[in-house]
Amino acid sequence: MRTKGRKPPRPATPAALVQAAADRHRLRVGDLGMKGVRPMEIDPWAVAVRHGRWYLLCWSHTADARRVLRVDRIVEVTVLDGTFTPPEDLDPLDTLEAHLAEGWSYEVEVVVEAPADLVAQWLPRSLGRAEPLDAHTTRLLATTDEPEWYAAQLTALRAPFRVVRPPELREAVRTLGRRFLAAAAMDPAAATAPASAMDSGESFD
């Protein structure tokens, strides 16, 4: 998903959410979506900032599920009488990164010939979940809307890897590989290879 612009939240909104999270007060919020304002009753666990954008991690009693809301899309905040206890092991940034790696169109599976702790150092959590297959091999699981962009991110891996799925990502990796080979050959004729793999601007914001 490309991000064309970032509208900052109303100044009072982040302050109200942070205060409610600190006081552990339940809220009723209005979340602005494509179909208008959606009322939600939530427990505001924490407010986190990633790449200049504000997010609210919460438990939605309306949906009976964990939710991550964009603070700039919250247009109403009402403090309720109820209180809550957040998860004891809550890591706001890690939870946010995990959420942003989920829910896109293509399901990604990549096997990397390196330990999971190294893969986690090479790639941010928003690019997927690193699961150890054994002491020396890792399965990377993620989702993406833009295989060409994701293929370019895989160049951060410092070990051999194999794309299991989707086929669109395998083709994007092949295209990117041909482009690098052409650049290394320093052949002006080869430099006309497709350049789509690096031109995309997908953001997980």
CSV table of C-alpha atoms in Angstrom, one decimal:
chain,number,residue,atom,x,y,z
A,1,MET,CA,0.0,0.0,0.0
A,2,ARG,CA,1.4,3.4,-1.0
A,3,THR,CA,1.1,6.3,1.4
A,4,LYS,CA,0.5,9.6,-0.5
A,5,GLY,CA,0.4,11.9,2.5
A,6,ARG,CA,0.2,12.0,6.2
A,7,LYS,CA,-2.4,14.1,7.9
A,8,PRO,CA,-1.4,14.6,11.5
A,9,PRO,CA,-4.0,13.8,14.2
A,10,ARG,CA,-5.9,16.6,16.0
A,11,PRO,CA,-3.6,17.8,18.8
A,12,ALA,CA,-6.0,16.9,21.6
A,13,THR,CA,-6.6,13.4,20.4
A,14,PRO,CA,-3.2,11.7,21.1
A,15,ALA,CA,-3.2,13.5,24.5
A,16,ALA,CA,-6.6,12.1,25.4
A,17,LEU,CA,-5.7,8.6,24.3
A,18,VAL,CA,-2.4,8.6,26.2
A,19,GLN,CA,-4.2,9.9,29.3
A,20,ALA,CA,-6.9,7.2,29.1
A,21,ALA,CA,-4.2,4.5,28.6
A,22,ALA,CA,-2.3,5.8,31.7
A,23,ASP,CA,-5.5,5.9,33.8
A,24,ARG,CA,-6.8,2.6,32.3
A,25,HIS,CA,-10.2,4.1,31.4
A,26,ARG,CA,-12.4,2.5,28.8
A,27,LEU,CA,-13.3,4.7,25.9
A,28,ARG,CA,-15.9,5.1,23.2
A,29,VAL,CA,-14.3,6.4,20.0
A,30,GLY,CA,-15.4,7.3,16.6
A,31,ASP,CA,-13.2,5.7,13.9
A,32,LEU,CA,-13.4,7.3,10.5
A,33,GLY,CA,-13.5,4.8,7.7
A,34,MET,CA,-14.6,4.7,4.1
A,35,LYS,CA,-18.3,4.2,5.1
A,36,GLY,CA,-18.3,7.0,7.7
A,37,VAL,CA,-17.6,7.2,11.4
A,38,ARG,CA,-17.8,3.8,13.2
A,39,PRO,CA,-18.4,3.9,16.9
A,40,MET,CA,-16.3,1.5,19.0
A,41,GLU,CA,-16.0,0.8,22.7
A,42,ILE,CA,-12.4,0.0,23.5
A,43,ASP,CA,-9.7,-0.5,26.1
A,44,PRO,CA,-6.9,1.8,25.0
A,45,TRP,CA,-3.8,-0.3,25.8
A,46,ALA,CA,-1.1,2.0,24.4
A,47,VAL,CA,-0.3,4.7,21.9
A,48,ALA,CA,2.7,4.0,19.6
A,49,VAL,CA,4.4,6.1,16.9
A,50,ARG,CA,6.0,4.6,13.8
A,51,HIS,CA,7.6,6.6,11.0
A,52,GLY,CA,5.8,9.7,12.2
A,53,ARG,CA,2.4,8.2,12.3
A,54,TRP,CA,0.4,7.6,15.5
A,55,TYR,CA,-1.4,4.4,16.3
A,56,LEU,CA,-3.6,3.2,19.1
A,57,LEU,CA,-3.3,-0.4,20.3
A,58,CYS,CA,-6.5,-1.5,21.9
A,59,TRP,CA,-9.0,-4.2,22.7
A,60,SER,CA,-12.3,-3.6,20.9
A,61,HIS,CA,-15.3,-4.7,22.9
A,62,THR,CA,-17.4,-4.0,19.8
A,63,ALA,CA,-15.5,-6.5,17.7
A,64,ASP,CA,-14.3,-8.7,20.6
A,65,ALA,CA,-10.8,-8.6,19.2
A,66,ARG,CA,-7.5,-6.7,19.3
A,67,ARG,CA,-7.4,-3.7,17.1
A,68,VAL,CA,-4.8,-1.2,15.9
A,69,LEU,CA,-6.4,2.2,15.0
A,70,ARG,CA,-4.8,5.1,13.2
A,71,VAL,CA,-5.0,8.1,15.6
A,72,ASP,CA,-5.5,10.6,12.7
A,73,ARG,CA,-8.8,8.7,11.9
A,74,ILE,CA,-10.2,8.9,15.4
A,75,VAL,CA,-12.6,11.8,15.4
A,76,GLU,CA,-14.4,11.3,18.7
A,77,VAL,CA,-13.2,10.3,22.2
A,78,THR,CA,-15.5,9.8,25.2
A,79,VAL,CA,-14.2,8.5,28.5
A,80,LEU,CA,-16.4,5.9,30.1
A,81,ASP,CA,-16.7,4.7,33.7
A,82,GLY,CA,-15.2,1.2,33.1
A,83,THR,CA,-11.6,0.4,33.7
A,84,PHE,CA,-9.3,-2.3,32.3
A,85,THR,CA,-6.0,-4.1,32.8
A,86,PRO,CA,-3.7,-4.3,29.8
A,87,PRO,CA,-1.8,-7.5,28.9
A,88,GLU,CA,1.2,-7.9,31.2
A,89,ASP,CA,3.6,-8.7,28.4
A,90,LEU,CA,2.4,-6.0,26.0
A,91,ASP,CA,5.2,-4.6,23.9
A,92,PRO,CA,3.5,-1.7,22.0
A,93,LEU,CA,6.0,-1.4,19.2
A,94,ASP,CA,6.5,-5.1,18.6
A,95,THR,CA,2.7,-5.6,18.6
A,96,LEU,CA,2.3,-2.7,16.1
A,97,GLU,CA,5.1,-4.1,13.8
A,98,ALA,CA,3.4,-7.6,13.9
A,99,HIS,CA,0.0,-6.1,13.0
A,100,LEU,CA,1.4,-4.1,10.1
A,101,ALA,CA,2.9,-7.3,8.6
A,102,GLU,CA,-0.6,-8.9,8.4
A,103,GLY,CA,-3.7,-8.6,6.3
A,104,TRP,CA,-2.3,-7.8,2.8
A,105,SER,CA,-3.3,-9.6,-0.5
A,106,TYR,CA,-0.4,-12.0,-1.1
A,107,GLU,CA,0.7,-14.5,1.6
A,108,VAL,CA,4.5,-14.7,1.6
A,109,GLU,CA,6.6,-17.7,2.7
A,110,VAL,CA,10.4,-17.5,2.3
A,111,VAL,CA,12.9,-20.1,3.6
A,112,VAL,CA,16.2,-18.6,4.6
A,113,GLU,CA,19.4,-20.5,5.3
A,114,ALA,CA,20.3,-18.7,8.5
A,115,PRO,CA,19.2,-18.8,12.1
A,116,ALA,CA,16.0,-16.9,13.1
A,117,ASP,CA,17.7,-14.4,15.3
A,118,LEU,CA,19.9,-13.3,12.4
A,119,VAL,CA,16.9,-13.0,10.0
A,120,ALA,CA,15.2,-10.9,12.7
A,121,GLN,CA,18.2,-8.6,12.7
A,122,TRP,CA,18.3,-8.2,8.9
A,123,LEU,CA,14.6,-7.5,8.4
A,124,PRO,CA,12.2,-5.4,10.5
A,125,ARG,CA,9.3,-7.1,12.2
A,126,SER,CA,6.9,-5.3,9.8
A,127,LEU,CA,8.3,-7.4,7.0
A,128,GLY,CA,7.3,-10.7,8.5
A,129,ARG,CA,7.6,-13.2,11.3
A,130,ALA,CA,10.8,-15.3,11.5
A,131,GLU,CA,10.1,-18.9,12.6
A,132,PRO,CA,13.0,-21.3,13.2
A,133,LEU,CA,12.8,-24.5,11.2
A,134,ASP,CA,15.9,-25.8,12.8
A,135,ALA,CA,19.1,-24.2,14.3
A,136,HIS,CA,20.3,-23.1,10.8
A,137,THR,CA,17.1,-22.5,8.8
A,138,THR,CA,14.3,-20.0,9.1
A,139,ARG,CA,10.8,-19.6,7.6
A,140,LEU,CA,9.8,-16.0,7.0
A,141,LEU,CA,6.0,-15.5,7.0
A,142,ALA,CA,4.3,-12.3,5.9
A,143,THR,CA,1.8,-10.7,3.6
A,144,THR,CA,2.2,-7.9,1.0
A,145,ASP,CA,0.2,-6.0,-1.6
A,146,GLU,CA,3.2,-5.4,-3.8
A,147,PRO,CA,5.5,-8.4,-4.6
A,148,GLU,CA,7.9,-6.2,-6.6
A,149,TRP,CA,8.5,-4.0,-3.6
A,150,TYR,CA,8.8,-7.0,-1.2
A,151,ALA,CA,11.4,-8.6,-3.5
A,152,ALA,CA,13.6,-5.5,-3.2
A,153,GLN,CA,13.4,-5.7,0.7
A,154,LEU,CA,14.7,-9.3,0.6
A,155,THR,CA,18.0,-8.0,-0.7
A,156,ALA,CA,18.7,-7.2,3.0
A,157,LEU,CA,19.1,-10.9,3.7
A,158,ARG,CA,22.7,-11.9,3.9
A,159,ALA,CA,22.2,-15.6,3.3
A,160,PRO,CA,20.7,-17.8,0.6
A,161,PHE,CA,16.9,-18.0,0.5
A,162,ARG,CA,14.1,-19.6,-1.4
A,163,VAL,CA,10.7,-18.1,-2.2
A,164,VAL,CA,8.0,-20.7,-1.5
A,165,ARG,CA,5.1,-18.5,-2.3
A,166,PRO,CA,3.4,-16.7,-3.9
A,167,PRO,CA,4.4,-17.2,-7.5
A,168,GLU,CA,4.2,-13.4,-8.1
A,169,LEU,CA,7.0,-12.9,-5.6
A,170,ARG,CA,9.1,-15.6,-7.2
A,171,GLU,CA,8.8,-13.8,-10.5
A,172,ALA,CA,9.6,-10.4,-8.9
A,173,VAL,CA,12.8,-11.9,-7.4
A,174,ARG,CA,13.8,-13.3,-10.8
A,175,THR,CA,13.2,-9.9,-12.4
A,176,LEU,CA,15.2,-8.1,-9.8
A,177,GLY,CA,18.0,-10.7,-10.1
A,178,ARG,CA,18.1,-10.1,-13.9
A,179,ARG,CA,18.4,-6.4,-13.3
A,180,PHE,CA,21.3,-6.8,-10.9
A,181,LEU,CA,23.1,-9.2,-13.3
A,182,ALA,CA,22.6,-6.7,-16.1
A,183,ALA,CA,24.1,-3.9,-13.9
A,184,ALA,CA,27.1,-6.1,-12.9
A,185,ALA,CA,27.7,-6.9,-16.6
A,186,MET,CA,28.0,-3.2,-17.4
A,187,ASP,CA,26.4,-3.9,-20.8
A,188,PRO,CA,24.4,-0.9,-22.0
A,189,ALA,CA,22.1,-3.2,-24.0
A,190,ALA,CA,21.3,-5.3,-20.9
A,191,ALA,CA,20.5,-2.2,-18.8
A,192,THR,CA,17.1,-2.0,-20.5
A,193,ALA,CA,15.9,-5.0,-18.3
A,194,PRO,CA,12.6,-4.4,-16.5
A,195,ALA,CA,13.1,-2.0,-13.6
A,196,SER,CA,9.8,-2.5,-11.8
A,197,ALA,CA,11.3,-4.3,-8.8
A,198,MET,CA,12.8,-1.1,-7.3
A,199,ASP,CA,10.3,1.4,-8.5
A,200,SER,CA,7.5,0.6,-6.1
A,201,GLY,CA,6.9,2.5,-2.9
A,202,GLU,CA,4.9,0.2,-0.7
A,203,SER,CA,4.6,1.2,2.9
A,204,PHE,CA,3.2,-0.8,5.9
A,205,ASP,CA,2.0,2.2,7.5
